[in-house]
XYZ file of N, CA, C and O in Angstrom:
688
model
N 2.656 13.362 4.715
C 3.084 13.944 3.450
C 3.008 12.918 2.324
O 2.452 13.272 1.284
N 3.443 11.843 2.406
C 3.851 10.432 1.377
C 1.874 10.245 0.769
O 1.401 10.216 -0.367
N 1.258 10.163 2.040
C -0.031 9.327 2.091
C -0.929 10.897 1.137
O -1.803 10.418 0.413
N -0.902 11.985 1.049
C -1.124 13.034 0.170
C -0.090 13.398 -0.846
O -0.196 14.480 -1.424
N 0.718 12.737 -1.065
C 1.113 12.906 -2.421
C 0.428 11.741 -3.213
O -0.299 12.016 -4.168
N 0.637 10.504 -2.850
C -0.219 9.376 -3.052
C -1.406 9.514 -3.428
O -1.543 9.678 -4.640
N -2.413 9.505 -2.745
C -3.900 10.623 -2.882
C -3.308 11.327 -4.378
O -3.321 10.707 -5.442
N -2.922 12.385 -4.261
C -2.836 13.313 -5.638
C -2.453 12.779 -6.764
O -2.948 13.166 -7.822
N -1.221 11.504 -6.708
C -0.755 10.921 -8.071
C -2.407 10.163 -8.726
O -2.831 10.322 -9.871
N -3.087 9.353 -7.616
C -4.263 8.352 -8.146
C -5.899 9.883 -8.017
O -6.972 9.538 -7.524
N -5.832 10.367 -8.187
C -6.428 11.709 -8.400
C -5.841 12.521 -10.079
O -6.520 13.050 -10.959
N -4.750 12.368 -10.007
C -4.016 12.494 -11.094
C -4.570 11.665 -12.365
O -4.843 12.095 -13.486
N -4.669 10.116 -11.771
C -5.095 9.639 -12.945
C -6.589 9.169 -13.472
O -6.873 8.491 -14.459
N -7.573 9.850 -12.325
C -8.869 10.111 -12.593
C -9.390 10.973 -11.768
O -8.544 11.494 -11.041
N -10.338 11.282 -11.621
C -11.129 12.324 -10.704
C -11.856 10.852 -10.038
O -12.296 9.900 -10.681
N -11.818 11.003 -8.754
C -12.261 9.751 -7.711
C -13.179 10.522 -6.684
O -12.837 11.614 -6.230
N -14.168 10.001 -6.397
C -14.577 9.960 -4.901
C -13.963 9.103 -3.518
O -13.457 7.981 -3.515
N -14.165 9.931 -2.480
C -13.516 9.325 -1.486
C -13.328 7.565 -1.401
O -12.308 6.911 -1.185
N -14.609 7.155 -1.636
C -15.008 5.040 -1.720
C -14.141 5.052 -2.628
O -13.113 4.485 -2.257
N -14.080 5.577 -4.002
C -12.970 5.356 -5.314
C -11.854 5.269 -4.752
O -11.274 4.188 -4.648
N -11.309 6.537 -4.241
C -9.966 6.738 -3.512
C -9.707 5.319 -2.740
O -8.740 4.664 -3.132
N -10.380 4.875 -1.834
C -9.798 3.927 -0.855
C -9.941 2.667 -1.560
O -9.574 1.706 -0.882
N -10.506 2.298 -3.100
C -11.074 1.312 -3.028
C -9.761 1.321 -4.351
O -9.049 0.338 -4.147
N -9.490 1.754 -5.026
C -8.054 2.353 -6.001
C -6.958 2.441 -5.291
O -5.879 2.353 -5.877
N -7.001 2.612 -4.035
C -5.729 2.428 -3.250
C -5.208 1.305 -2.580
O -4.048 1.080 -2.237
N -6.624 0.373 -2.390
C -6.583 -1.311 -2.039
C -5.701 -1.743 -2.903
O -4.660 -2.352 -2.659
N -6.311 -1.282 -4.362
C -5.803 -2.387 -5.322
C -4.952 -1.873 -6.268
O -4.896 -2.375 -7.391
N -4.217 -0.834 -5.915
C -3.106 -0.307 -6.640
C -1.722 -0.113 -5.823
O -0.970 -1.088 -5.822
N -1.401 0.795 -5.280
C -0.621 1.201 -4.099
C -0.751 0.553 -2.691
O 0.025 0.479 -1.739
N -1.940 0.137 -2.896
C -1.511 -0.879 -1.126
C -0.712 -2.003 -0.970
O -0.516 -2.713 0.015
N -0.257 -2.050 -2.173
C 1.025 -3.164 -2.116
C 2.250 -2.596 -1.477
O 3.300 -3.210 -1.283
N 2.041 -1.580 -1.226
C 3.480 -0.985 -0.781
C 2.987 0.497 0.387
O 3.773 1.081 1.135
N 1.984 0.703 0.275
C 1.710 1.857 1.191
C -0.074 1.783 2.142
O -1.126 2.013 1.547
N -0.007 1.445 3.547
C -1.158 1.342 4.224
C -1.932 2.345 4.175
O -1.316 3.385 3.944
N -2.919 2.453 4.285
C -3.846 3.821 4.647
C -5.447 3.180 4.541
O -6.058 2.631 3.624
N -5.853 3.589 6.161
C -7.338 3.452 6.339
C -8.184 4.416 5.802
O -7.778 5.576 5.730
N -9.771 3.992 5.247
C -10.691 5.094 5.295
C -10.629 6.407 5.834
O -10.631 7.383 5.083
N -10.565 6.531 7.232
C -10.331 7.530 7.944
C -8.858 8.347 7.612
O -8.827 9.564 7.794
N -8.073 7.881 7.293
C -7.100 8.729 7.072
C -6.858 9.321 5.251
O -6.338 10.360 4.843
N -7.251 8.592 4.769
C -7.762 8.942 2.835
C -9.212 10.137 3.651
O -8.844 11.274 3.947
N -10.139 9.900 3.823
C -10.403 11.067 4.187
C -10.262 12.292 4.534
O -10.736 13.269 3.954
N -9.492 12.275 5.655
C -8.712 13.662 6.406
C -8.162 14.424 5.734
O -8.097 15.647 5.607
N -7.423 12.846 4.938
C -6.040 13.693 3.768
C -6.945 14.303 2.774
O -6.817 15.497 3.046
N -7.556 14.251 2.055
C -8.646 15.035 1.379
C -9.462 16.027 1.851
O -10.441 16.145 1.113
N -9.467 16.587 2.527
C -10.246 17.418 3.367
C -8.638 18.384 3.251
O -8.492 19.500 2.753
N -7.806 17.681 3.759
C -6.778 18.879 3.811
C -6.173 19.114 2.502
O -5.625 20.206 2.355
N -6.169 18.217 1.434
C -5.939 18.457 0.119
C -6.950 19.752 -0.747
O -6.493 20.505 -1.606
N -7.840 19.748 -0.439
C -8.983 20.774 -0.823
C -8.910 21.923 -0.053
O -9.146 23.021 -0.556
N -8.659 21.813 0.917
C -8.180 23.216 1.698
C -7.129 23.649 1.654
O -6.990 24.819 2.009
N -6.125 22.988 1.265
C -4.513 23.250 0.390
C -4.611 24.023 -0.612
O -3.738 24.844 -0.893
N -5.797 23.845 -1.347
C -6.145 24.037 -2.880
C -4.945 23.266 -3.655
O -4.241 23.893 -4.446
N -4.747 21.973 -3.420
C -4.051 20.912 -4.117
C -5.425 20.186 -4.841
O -5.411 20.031 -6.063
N -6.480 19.796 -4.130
C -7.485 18.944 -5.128
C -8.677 20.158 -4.568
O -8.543 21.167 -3.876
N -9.974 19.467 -5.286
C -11.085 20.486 -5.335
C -12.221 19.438 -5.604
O -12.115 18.292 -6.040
N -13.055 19.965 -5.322
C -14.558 18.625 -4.726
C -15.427 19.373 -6.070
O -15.629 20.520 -6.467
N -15.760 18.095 -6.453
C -17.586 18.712 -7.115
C -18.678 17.750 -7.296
O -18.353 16.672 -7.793
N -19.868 17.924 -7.000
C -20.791 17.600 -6.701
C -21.535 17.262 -7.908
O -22.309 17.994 -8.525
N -21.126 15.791 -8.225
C -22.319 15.348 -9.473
C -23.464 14.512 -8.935
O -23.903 14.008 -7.901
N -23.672 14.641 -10.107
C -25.261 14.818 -9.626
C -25.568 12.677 -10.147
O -25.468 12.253 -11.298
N -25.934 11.763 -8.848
C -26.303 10.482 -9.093
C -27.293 10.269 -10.079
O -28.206 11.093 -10.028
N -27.366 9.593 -10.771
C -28.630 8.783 -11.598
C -28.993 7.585 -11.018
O -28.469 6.471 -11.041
N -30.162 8.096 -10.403
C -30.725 7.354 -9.174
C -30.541 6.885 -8.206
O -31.272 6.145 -7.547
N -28.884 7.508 -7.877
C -28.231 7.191 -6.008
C -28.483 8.865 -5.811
O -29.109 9.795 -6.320
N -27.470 8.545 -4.617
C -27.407 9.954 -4.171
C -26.225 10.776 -5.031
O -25.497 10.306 -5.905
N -26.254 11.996 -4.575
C -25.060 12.796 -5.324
C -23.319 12.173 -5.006
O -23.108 11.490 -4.003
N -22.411 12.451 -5.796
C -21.252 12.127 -5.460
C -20.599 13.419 -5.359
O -20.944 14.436 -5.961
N -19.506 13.285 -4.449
C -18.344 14.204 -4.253
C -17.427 13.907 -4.388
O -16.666 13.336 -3.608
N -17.203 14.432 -6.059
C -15.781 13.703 -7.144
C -14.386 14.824 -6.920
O -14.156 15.883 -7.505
N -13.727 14.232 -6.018
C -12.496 15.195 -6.232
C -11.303 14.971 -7.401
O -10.961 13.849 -7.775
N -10.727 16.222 -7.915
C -10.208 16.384 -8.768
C -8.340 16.786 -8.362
O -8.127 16.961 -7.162
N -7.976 16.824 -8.643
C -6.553 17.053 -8.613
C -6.105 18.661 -9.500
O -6.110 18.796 -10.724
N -5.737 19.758 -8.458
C -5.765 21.226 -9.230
C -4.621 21.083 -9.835
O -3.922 20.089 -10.032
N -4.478 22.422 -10.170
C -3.396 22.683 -11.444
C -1.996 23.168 -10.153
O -0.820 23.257 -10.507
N -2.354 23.367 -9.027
C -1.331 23.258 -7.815
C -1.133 22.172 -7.237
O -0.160 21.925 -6.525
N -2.014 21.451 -7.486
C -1.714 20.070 -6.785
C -0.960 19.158 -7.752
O -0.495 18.118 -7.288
N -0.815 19.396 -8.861
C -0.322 18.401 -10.018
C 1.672 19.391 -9.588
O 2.816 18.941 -9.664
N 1.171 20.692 -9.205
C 2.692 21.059 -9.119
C 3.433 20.596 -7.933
O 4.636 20.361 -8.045
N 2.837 20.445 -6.824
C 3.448 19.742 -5.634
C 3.661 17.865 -6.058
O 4.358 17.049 -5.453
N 2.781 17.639 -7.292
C 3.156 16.095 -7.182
C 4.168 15.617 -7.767
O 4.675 14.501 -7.657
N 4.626 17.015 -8.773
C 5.703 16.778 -9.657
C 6.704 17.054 -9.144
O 7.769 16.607 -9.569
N 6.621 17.965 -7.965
C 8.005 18.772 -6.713
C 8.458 17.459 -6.175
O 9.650 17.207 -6.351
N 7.522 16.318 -5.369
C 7.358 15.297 -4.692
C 8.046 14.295 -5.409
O 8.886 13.529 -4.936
N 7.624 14.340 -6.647
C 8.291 13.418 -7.365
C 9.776 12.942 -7.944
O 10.391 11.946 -8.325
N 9.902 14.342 -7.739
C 11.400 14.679 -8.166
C 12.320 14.905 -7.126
O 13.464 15.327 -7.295
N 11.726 14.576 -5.889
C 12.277 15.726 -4.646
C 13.899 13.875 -4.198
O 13.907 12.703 -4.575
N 14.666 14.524 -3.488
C 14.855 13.435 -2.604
C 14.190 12.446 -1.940
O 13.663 12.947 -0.946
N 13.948 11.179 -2.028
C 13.285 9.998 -0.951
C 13.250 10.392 0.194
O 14.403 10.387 0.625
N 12.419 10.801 1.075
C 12.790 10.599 2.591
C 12.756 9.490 2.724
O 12.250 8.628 2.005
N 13.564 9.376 4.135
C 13.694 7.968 4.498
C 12.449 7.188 5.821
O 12.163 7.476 6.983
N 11.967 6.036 4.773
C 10.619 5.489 6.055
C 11.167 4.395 7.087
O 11.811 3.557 6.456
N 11.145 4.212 7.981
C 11.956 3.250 9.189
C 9.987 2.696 9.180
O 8.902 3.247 9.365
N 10.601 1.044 8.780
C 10.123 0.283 8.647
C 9.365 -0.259 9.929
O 10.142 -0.532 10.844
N 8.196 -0.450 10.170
C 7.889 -0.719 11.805
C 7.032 -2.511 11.619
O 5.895 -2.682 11.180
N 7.826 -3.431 12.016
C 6.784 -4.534 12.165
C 6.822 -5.385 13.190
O 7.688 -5.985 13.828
N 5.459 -5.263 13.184
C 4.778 -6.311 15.084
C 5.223 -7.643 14.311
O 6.310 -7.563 14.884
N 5.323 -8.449 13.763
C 6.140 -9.909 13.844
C 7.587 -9.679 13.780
O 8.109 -10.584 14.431
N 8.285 -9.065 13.404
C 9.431 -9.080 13.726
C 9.605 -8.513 15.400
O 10.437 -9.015 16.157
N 8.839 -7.591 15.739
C 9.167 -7.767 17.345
C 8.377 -8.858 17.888
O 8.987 -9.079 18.935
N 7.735 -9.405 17.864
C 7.318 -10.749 18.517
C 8.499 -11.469 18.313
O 8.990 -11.841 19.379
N 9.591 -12.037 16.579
C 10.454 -12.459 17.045
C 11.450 -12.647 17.742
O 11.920 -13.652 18.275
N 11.849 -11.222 17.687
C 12.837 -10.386 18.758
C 12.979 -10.483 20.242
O 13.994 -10.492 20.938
N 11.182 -10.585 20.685
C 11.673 -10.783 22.157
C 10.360 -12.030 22.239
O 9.425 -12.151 23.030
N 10.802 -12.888 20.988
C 9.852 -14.521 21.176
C 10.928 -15.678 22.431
O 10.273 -16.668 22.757
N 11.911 -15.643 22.877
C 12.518 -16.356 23.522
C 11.767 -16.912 24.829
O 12.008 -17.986 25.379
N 10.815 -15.970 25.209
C 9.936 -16.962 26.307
C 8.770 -17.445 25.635
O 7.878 -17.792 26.410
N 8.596 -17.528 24.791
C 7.337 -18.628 24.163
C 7.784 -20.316 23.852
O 8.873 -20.664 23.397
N 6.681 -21.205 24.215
C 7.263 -22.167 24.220
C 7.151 -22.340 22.824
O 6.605 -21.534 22.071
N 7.798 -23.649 22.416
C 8.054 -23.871 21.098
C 6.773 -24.016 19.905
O 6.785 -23.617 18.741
N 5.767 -24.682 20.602
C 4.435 -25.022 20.054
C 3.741 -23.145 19.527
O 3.446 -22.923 18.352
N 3.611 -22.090 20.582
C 3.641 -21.077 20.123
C 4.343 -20.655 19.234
O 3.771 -20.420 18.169
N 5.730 -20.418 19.319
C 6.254 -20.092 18.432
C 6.015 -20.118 17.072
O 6.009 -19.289 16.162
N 5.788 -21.484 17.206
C 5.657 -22.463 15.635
C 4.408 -22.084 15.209
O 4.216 -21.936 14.002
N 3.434 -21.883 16.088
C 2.206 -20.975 15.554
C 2.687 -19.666 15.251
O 2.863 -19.568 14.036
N 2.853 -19.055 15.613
C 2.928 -17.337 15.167
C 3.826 -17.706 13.818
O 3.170 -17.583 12.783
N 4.841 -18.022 13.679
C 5.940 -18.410 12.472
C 4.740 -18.961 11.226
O 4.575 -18.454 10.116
N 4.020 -20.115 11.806
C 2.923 -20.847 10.726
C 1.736 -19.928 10.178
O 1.159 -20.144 9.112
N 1.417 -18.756 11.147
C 0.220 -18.209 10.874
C 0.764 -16.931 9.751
O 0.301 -16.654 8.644
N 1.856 -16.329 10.461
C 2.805 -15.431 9.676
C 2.887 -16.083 8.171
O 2.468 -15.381 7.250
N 3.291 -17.105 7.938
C 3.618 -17.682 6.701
C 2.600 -17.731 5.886
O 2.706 -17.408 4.703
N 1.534 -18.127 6.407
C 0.336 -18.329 6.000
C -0.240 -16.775 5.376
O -0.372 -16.909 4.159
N -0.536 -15.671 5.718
C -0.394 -14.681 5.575
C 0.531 -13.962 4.422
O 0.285 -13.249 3.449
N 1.544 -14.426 4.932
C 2.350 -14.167 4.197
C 2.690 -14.508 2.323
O 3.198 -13.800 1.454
N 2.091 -16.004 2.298
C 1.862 -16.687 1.187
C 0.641 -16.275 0.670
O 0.654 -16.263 -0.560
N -0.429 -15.927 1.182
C -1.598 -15.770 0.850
C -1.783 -14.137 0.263
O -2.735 -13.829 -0.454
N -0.855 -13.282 0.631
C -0.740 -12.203 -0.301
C 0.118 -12.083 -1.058
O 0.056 -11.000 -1.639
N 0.996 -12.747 -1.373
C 2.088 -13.097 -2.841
C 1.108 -13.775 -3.388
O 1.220 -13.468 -4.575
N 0.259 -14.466 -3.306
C -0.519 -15.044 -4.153
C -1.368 -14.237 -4.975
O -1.509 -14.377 -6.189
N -2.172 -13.009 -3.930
C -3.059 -12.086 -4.820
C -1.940 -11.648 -5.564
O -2.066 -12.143 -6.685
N -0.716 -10.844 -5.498
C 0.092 -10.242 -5.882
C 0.283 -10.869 -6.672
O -0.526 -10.628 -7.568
N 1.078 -11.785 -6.981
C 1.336 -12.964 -8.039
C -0.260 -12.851 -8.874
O -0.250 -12.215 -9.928
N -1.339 -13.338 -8.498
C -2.164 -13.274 -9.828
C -2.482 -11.628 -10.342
O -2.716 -11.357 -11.519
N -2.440 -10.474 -9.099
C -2.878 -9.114 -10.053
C -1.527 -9.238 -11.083
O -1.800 -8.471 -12.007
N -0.515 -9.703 -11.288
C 0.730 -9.684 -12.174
C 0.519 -10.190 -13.201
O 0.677 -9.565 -14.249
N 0.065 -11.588 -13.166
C -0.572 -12.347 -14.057
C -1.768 -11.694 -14.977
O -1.534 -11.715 -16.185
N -2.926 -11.158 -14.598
C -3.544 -10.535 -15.194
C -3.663 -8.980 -15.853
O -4.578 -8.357 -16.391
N -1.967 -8.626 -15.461
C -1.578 -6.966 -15.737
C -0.910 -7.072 -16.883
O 0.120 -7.745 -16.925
N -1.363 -6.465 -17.910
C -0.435 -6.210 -19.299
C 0.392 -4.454 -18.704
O 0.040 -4.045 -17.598
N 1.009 -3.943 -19.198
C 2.189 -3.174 -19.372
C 2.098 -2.514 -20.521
O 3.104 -2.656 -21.217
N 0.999 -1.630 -21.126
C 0.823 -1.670 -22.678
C 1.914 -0.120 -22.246
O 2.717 -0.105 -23.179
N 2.110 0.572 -21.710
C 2.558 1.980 -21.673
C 3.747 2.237 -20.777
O 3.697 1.638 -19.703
N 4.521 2.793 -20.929
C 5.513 3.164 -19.748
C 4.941 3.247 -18.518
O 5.298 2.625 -17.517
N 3.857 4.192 -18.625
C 3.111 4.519 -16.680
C 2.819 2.812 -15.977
O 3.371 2.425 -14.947
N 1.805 1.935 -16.836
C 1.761 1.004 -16.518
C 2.477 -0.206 -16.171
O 2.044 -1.058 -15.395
N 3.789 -0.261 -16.882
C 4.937 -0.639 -16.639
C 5.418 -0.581 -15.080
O 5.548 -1.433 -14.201
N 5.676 1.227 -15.178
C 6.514 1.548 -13.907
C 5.308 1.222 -12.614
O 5.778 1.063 -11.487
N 4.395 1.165 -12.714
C 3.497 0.685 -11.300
C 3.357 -0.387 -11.524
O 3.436 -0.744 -10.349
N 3.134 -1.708 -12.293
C 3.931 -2.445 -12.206
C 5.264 -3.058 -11.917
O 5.364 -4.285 -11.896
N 6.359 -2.238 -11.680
C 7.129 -2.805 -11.300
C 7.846 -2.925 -9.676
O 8.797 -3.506 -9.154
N 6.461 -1.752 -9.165
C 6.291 -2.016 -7.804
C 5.401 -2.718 -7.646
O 5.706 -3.014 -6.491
N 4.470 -3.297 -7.830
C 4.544 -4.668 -7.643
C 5.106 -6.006 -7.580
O 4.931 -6.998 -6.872
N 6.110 -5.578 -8.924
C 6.858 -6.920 -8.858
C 7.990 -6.543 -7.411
O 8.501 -7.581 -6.992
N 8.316 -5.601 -6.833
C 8.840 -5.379 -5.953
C 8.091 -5.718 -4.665
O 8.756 -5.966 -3.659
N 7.001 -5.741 -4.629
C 6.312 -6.713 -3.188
C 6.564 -8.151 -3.666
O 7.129 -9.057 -3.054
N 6.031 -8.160 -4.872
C 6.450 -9.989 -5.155
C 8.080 -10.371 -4.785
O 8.279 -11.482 -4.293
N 8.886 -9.742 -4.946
C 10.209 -10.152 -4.499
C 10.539 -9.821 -3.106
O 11.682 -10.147 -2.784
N 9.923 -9.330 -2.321
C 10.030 -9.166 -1.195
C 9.390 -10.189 -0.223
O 9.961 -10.670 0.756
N 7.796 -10.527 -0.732
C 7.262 -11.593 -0.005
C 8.296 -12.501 -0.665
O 9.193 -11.875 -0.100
N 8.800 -13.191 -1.186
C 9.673 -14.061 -1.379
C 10.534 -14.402 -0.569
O 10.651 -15.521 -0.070
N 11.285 -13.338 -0.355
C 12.455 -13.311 0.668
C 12.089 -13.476 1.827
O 12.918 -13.985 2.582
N 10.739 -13.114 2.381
C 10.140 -13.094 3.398
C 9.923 -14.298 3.715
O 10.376 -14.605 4.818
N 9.472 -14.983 3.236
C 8.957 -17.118 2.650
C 11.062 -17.488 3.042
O 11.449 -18.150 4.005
N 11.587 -17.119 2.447
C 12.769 -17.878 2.292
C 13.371 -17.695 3.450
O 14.237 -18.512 3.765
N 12.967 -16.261 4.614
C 13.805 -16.458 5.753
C 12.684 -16.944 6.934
O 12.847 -16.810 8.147
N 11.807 -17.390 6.435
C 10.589 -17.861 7.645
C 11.336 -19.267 7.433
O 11.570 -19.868 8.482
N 11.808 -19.981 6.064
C 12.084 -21.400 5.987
C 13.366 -21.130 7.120
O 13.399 -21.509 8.291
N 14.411 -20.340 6.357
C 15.806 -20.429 7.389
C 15.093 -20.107 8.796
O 14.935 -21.316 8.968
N 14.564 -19.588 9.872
C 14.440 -19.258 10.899
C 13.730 -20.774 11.513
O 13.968 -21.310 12.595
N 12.853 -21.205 10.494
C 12.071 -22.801 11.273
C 13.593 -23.457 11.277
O 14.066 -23.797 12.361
N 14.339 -23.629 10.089
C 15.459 -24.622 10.054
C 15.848 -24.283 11.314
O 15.616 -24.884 12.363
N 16.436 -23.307 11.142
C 17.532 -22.580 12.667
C 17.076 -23.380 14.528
O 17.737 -23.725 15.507
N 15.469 -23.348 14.123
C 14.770 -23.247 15.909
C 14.795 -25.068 15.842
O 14.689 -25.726 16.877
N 14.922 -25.604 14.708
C 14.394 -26.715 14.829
C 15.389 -27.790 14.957
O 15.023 -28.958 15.086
């Protein structure tokens, strides 16, 4: 449900092809929400058969044709239902925190790898994050407010950095 309302808001703010879709969702919303090719697909396929979005076929200048989906005049009403609706609640799922959880039989040298590689990772996308921030002006309210989920991954990888330091202190 989340991953097709999603779809419809960035549909909302252009008419995209599927590559658009996934390639607008890298670098907008994937700061905060996963989704592979294959599943931005599906979800479009069932968005058009919803009659929430609708496909049309322009015509390439000198590629092949594209199939630009659009966002209907029902689909803009479910995004505004969605929008307004109650949060459901998402239960958070992450493979390094269960590696830490049941890390007690790894010897220490492992450990300190998975913790180092994690960090590493970890720093290395606050960094993109940190510069798409840097290079984002805010000229409008809309731009603002998606901006400021970003700055909400930036404060999160933070915290994330600050309890990888407390957890090395702790083992060490």
């Amino acid at each position: 449900m989340v991953l097709s309302r999603l779809i419809l808001g960035l549909l909302a703010l252009a008419p995209m092809t599927g590559y658009d879709l996934k390639r607008h969702f890298e670098s907008t919303v994937g700061h905060f929400w996963a989704a592979d090719k294959a599943q931005i697909y599906r979800t479009l396929v069932r968005l058009v058969t919803d009659g929430l979005a609708e496909v049309e076929k322009v015509a390439g200048s000198g590629a092949p044709d594209r199939q630009e989906h659009r966002i209907t005049a029902e689909g803009r009403a479910a995004l505004a239902e969605w929008l307004a609706s109650e949060p459901e609640r998402h239960v958070e799922r992450d493979p390094f925190l269960a590696r830490v959880f049941f890390g007690a039989d790894l010897d220490d040298d492992t450990f300190r790898s998975l913790v180092a590689t994690h960090r590493e990772a970890t720093r290395a996308r606050l960094d993109r994050f940190e510069r798409t921030r840097a290079e984002s002006g805010a000229p409008d309210r809309a731009a603002r407010l998606r901006l400021s989920t970003l700055d909400n991954g930036i404060a999160h990888l933070r915290v994330e950095l600050d309890w990888l330091d407390a957890l090395e202190k702790e083992l060490s």
